CSV table of N, CA and C in Angstrom, one decimal:
chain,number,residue,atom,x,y,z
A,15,UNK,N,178.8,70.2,113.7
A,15,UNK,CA,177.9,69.3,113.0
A,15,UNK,C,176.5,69.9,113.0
A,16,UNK,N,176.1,70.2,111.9
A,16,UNK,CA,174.6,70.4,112.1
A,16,UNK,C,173.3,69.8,112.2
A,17,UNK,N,172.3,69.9,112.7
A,17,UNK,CA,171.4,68.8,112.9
A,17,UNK,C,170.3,69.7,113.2
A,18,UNK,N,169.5,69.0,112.3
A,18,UNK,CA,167.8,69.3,112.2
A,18,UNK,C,167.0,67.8,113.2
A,19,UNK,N,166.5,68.8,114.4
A,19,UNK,CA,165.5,67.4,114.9
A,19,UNK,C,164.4,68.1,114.9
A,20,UNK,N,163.6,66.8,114.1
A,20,UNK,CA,161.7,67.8,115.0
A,20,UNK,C,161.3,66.3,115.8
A,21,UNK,N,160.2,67.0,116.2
A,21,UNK,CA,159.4,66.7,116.9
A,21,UNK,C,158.0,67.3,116.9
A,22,UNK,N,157.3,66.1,117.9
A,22,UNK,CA,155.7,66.9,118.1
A,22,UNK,C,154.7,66.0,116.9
A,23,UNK,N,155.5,65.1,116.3
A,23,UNK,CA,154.0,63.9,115.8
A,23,UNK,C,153.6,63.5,116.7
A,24,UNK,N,152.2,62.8,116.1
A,24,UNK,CA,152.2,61.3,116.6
A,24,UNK,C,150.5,61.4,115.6
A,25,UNK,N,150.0,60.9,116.4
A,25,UNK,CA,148.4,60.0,116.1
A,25,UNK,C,147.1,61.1,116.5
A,26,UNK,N,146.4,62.0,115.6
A,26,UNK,CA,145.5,62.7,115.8
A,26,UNK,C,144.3,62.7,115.1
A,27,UNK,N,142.8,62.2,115.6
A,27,UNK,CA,142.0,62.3,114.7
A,27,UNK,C,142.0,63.4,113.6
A,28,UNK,N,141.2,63.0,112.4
A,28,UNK,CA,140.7,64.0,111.6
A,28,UNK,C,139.9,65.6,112.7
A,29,UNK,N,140.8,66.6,111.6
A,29,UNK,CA,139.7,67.3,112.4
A,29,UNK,C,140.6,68.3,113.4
A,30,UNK,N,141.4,67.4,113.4
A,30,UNK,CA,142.5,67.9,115.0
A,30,UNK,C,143.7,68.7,114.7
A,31,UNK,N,144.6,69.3,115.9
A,31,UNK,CA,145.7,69.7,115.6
A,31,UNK,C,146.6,69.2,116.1
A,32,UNK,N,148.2,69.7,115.5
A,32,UNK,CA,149.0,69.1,116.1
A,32,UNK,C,150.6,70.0,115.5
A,33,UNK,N,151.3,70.8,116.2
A,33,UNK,CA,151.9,71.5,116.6
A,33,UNK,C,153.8,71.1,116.0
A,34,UNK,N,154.5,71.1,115.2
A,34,UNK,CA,155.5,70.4,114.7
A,34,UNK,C,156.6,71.6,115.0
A,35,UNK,N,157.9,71.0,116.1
A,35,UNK,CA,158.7,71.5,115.9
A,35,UNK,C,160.5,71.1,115.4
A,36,UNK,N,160.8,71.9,115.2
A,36,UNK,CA,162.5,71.9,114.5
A,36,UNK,C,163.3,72.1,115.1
A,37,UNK,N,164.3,71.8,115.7
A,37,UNK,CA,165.2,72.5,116.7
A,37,UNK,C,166.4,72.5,115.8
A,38,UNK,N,167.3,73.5,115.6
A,38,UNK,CA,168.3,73.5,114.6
A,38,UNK,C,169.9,73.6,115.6
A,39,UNK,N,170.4,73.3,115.1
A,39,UNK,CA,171.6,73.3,116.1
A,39,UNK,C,172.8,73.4,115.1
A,40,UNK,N,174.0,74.1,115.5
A,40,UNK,CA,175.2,73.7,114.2
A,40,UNK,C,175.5,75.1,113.1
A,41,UNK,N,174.5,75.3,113.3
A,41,UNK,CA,174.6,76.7,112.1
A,41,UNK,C,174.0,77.9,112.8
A,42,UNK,N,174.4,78.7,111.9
A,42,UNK,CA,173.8,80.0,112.1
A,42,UNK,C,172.0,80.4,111.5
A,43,UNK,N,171.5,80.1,112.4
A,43,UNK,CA,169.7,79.7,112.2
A,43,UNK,C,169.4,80.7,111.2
A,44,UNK,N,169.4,81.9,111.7
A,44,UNK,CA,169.0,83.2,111.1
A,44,UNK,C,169.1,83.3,110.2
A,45,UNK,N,170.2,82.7,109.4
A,45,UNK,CA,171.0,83.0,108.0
A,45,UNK,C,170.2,82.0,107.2
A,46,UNK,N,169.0,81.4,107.6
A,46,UNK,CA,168.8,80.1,106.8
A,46,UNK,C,167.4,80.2,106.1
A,47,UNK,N,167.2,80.0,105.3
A,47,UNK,CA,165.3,80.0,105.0
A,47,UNK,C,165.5,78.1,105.4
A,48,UNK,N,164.1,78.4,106.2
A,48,UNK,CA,163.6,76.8,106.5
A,48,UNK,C,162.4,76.5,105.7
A,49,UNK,N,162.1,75.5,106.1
A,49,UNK,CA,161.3,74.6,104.8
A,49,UNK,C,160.3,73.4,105.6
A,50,UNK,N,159.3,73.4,105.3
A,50,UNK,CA,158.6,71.8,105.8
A,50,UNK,C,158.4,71.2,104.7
A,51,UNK,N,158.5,69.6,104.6
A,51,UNK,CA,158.1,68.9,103.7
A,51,UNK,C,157.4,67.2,104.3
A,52,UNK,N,156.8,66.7,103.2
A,52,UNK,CA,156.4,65.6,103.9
A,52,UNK,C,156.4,64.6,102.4
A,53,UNK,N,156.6,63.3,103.2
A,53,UNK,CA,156.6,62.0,102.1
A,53,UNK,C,155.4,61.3,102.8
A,54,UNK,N,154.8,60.8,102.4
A,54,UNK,CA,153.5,59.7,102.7
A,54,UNK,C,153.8,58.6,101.7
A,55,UNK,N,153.5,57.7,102.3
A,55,UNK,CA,154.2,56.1,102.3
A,55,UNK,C,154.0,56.0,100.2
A,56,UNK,N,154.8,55.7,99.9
A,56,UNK,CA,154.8,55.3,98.1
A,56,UNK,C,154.5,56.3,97.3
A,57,UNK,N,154.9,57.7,97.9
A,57,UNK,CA,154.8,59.1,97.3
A,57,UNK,C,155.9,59.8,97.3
A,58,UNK,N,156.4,60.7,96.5
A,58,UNK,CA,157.1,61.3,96.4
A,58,UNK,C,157.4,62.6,97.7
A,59,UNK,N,158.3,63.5,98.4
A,59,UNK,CA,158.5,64.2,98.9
A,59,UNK,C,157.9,65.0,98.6
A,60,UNK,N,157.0,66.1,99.4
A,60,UNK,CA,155.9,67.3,98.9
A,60,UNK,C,156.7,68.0,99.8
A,61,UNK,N,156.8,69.3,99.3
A,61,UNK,CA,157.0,70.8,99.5
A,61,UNK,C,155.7,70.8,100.2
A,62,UNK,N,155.4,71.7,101.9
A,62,UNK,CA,154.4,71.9,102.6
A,62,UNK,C,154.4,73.7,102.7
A,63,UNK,N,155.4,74.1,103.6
A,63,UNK,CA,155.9,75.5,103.6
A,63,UNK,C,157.1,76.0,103.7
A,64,UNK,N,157.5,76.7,103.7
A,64,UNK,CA,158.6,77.7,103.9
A,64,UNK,C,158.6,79.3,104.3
A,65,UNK,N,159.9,79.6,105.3
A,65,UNK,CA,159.5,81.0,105.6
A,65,UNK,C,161.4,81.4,105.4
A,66,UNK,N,161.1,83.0,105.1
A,66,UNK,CA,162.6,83.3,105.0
A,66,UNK,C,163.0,83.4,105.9
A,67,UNK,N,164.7,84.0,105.3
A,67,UNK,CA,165.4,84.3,106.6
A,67,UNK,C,165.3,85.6,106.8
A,68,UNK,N,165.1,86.4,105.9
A,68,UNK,CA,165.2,87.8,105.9
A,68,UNK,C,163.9,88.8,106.2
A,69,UNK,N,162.8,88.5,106.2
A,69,UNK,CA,161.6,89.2,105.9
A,69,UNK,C,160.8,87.9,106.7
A,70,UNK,N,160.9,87.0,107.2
A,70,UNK,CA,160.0,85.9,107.6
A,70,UNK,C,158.4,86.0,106.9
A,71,UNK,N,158.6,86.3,105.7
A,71,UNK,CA,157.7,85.9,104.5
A,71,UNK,C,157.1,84.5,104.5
A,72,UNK,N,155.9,84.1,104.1
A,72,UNK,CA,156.1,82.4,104.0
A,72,UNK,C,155.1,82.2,102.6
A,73,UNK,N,155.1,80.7,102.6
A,73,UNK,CA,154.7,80.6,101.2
A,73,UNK,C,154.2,78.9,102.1
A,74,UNK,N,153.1,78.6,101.2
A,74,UNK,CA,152.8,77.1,101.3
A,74,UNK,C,152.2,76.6,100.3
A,75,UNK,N,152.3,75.5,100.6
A,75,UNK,CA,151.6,74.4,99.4
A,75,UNK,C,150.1,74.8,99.4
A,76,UNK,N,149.0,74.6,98.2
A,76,UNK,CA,148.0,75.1,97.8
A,76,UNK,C,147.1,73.8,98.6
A,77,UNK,N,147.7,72.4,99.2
A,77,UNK,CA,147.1,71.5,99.6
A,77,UNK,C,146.8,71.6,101.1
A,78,UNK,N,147.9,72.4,101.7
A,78,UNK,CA,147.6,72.6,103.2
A,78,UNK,C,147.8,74.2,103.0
A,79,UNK,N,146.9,75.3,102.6
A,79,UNK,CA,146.4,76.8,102.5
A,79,UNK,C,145.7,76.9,103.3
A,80,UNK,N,145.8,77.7,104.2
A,80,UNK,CA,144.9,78.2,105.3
A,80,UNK,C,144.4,77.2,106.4
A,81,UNK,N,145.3,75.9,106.1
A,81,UNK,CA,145.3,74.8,107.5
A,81,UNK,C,146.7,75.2,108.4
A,82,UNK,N,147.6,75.7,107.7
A,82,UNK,CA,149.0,75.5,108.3
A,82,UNK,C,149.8,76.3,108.1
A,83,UNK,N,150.2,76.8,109.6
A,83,UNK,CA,151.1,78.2,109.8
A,83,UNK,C,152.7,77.7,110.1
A,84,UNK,N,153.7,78.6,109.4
A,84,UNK,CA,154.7,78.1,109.4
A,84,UNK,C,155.5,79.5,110.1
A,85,UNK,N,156.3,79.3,111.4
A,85,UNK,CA,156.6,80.4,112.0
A,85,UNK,C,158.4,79.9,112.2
A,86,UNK,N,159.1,80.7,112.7
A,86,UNK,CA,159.9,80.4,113.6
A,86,UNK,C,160.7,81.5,114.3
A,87,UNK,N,161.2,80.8,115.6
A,87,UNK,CA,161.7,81.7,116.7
A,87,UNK,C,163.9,81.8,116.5
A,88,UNK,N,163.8,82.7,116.3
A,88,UNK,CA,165.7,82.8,116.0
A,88,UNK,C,166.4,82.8,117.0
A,89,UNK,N,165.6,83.2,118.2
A,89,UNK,CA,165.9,83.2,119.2
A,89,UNK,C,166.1,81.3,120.3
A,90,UNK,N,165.6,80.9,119.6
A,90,UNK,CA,165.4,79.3,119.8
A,90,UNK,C,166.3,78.6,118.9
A,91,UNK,N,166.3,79.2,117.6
A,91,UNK,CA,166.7,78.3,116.4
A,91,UNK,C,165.8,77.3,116.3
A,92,UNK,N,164.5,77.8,116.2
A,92,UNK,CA,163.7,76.7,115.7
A,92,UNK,C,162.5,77.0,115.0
A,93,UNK,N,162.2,76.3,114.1
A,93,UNK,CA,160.8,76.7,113.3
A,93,UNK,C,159.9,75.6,113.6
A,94,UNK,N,158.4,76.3,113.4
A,94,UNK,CA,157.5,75.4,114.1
A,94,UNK,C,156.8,75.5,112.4
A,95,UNK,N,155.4,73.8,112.9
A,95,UNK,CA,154.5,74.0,111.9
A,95,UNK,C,153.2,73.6,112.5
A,96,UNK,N,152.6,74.3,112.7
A,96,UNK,CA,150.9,74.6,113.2
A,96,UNK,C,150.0,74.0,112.2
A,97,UNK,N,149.6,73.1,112.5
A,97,UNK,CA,148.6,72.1,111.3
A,97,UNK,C,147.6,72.1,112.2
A,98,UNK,N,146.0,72.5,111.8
A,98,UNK,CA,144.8,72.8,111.8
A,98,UNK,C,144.3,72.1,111.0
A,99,UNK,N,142.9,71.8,111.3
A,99,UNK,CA,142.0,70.9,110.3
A,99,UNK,C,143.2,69.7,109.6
A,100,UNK,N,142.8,69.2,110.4
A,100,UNK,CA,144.1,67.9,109.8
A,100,UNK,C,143.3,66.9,109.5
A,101,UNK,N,143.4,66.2,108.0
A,101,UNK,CA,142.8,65.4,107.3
A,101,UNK,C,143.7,64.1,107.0
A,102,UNK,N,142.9,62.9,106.8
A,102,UNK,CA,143.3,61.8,106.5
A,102,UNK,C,144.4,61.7,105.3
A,103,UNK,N,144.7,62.5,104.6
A,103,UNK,CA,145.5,63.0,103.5
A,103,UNK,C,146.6,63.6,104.0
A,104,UNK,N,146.7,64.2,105.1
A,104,UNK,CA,147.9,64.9,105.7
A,104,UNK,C,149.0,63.5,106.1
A,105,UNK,N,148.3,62.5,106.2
A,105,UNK,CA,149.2,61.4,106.8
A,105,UNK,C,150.8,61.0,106.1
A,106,UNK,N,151.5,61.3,107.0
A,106,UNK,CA,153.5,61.5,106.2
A,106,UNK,C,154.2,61.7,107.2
A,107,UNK,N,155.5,61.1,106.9
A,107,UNK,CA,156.7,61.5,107.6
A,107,UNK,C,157.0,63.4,107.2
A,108,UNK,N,156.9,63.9,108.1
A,108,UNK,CA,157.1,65.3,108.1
A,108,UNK,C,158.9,65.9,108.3
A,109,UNK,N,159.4,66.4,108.0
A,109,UNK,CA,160.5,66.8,107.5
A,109,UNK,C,160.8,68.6,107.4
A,110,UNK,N,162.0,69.0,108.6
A,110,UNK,CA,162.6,70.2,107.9
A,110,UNK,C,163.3,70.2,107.5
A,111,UNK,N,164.0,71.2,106.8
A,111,UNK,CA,165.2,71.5,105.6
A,111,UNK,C,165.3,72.7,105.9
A,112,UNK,N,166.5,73.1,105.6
A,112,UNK,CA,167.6,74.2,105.7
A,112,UNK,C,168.1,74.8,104.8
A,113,UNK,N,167.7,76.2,104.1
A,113,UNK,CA,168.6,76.6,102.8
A,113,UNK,C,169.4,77.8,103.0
A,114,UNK,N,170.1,77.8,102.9
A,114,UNK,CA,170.8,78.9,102.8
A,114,UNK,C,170.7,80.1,102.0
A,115,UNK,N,170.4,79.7,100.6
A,115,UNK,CA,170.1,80.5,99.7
A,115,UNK,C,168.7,80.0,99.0
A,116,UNK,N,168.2,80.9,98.2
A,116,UNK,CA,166.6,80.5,97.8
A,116,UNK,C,167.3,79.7,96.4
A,117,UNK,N,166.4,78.7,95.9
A,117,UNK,CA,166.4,78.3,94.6
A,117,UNK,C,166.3,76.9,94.4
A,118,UNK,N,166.0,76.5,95.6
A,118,UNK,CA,165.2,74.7,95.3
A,118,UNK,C,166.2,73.7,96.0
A,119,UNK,N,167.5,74.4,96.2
A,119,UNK,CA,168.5,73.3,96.9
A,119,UNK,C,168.5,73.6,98.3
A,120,UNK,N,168.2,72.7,99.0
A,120,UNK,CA,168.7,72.5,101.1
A,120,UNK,C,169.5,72.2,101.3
A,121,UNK,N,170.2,72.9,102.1
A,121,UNK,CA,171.4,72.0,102.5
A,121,UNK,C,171.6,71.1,103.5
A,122,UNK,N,170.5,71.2,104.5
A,122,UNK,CA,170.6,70.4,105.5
A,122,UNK,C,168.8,69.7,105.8
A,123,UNK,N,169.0,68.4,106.2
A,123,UNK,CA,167.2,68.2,106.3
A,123,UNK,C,167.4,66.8,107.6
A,124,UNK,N,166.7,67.5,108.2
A,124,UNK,CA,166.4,66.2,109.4
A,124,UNK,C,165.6,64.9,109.1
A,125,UNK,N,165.6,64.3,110.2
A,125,UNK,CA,165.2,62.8,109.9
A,125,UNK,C,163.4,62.5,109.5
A,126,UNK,N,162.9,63.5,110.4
A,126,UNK,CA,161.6,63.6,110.3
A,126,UNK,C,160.9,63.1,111.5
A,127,UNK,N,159.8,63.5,111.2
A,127,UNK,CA,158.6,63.3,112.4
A,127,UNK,C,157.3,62.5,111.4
A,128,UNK,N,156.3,61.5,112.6
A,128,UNK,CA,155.5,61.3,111.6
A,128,UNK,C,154.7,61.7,112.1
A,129,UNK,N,153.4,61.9,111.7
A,129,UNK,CA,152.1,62.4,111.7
A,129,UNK,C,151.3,61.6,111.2
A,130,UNK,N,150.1,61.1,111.9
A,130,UNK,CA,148.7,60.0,111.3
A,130,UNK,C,148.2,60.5,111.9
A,131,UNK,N,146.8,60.4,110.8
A,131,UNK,CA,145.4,61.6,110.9
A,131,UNK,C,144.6,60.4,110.5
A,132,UNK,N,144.1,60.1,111.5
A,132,UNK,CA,143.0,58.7,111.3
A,132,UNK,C,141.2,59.3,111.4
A,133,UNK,N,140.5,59.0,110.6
A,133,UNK,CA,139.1,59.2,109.9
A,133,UNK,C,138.2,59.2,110.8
């Protein structure tokens, strides 16, 4: 059974950091491009970043650029998300996902973590 858990929310001023991890269990990690995403309360799900499986390339959303590093260890099976300069806007249930192959479908996505960035 596979299973994506993060961890590493909680409550951080503006301004602050806060460290998000994924622990993957069930599958073959390596083989996977991972993904962060987040929903904020009566908003749709936002794409944050993603890194491959093959080249650990990454890509992020134009809204968190140059606040948030997206890494992970294969050796762990787990991908982290390093959020910097964290704004009252960041505030969402935070979310990884699992793809196997590139092209917009995951196949696996955990429950989530939240994050509140209070002013």
């Amino acid at each position: 059974q596979v299973q994506l858990e993060e961890s590493g929310g909680g409550l951080v001023q503006a301004g602050g950091s806060l460290r998000l991890s994924c622990a993957a269990s069930g599958l073959t990690f390596s083989s996977y491009n991972m993904a962060w995403f987040r929903q904020a309360p009566g908003k749709e799900r936002q794409f944050v970043a993603t890194i491959f499986k093959t080249n650990d390339r990454t890509y992020y959303a134009d809204s968190v650029k140059g606040r948030v590093t997206i890494s992970r260890d294969n050796a762990k099976n787990t991908v982290y998300l390093q959020m910097n300069s964290l704004k009252p806007e960041d505030t969402a249930v935070y979310y990884c996902a699992a793809a196997k192959f590139l092209g917009g479908h995951y196949d696996y996505w955990g429950q989530g973590t939240q994050v509140t960035v209070s002013s």
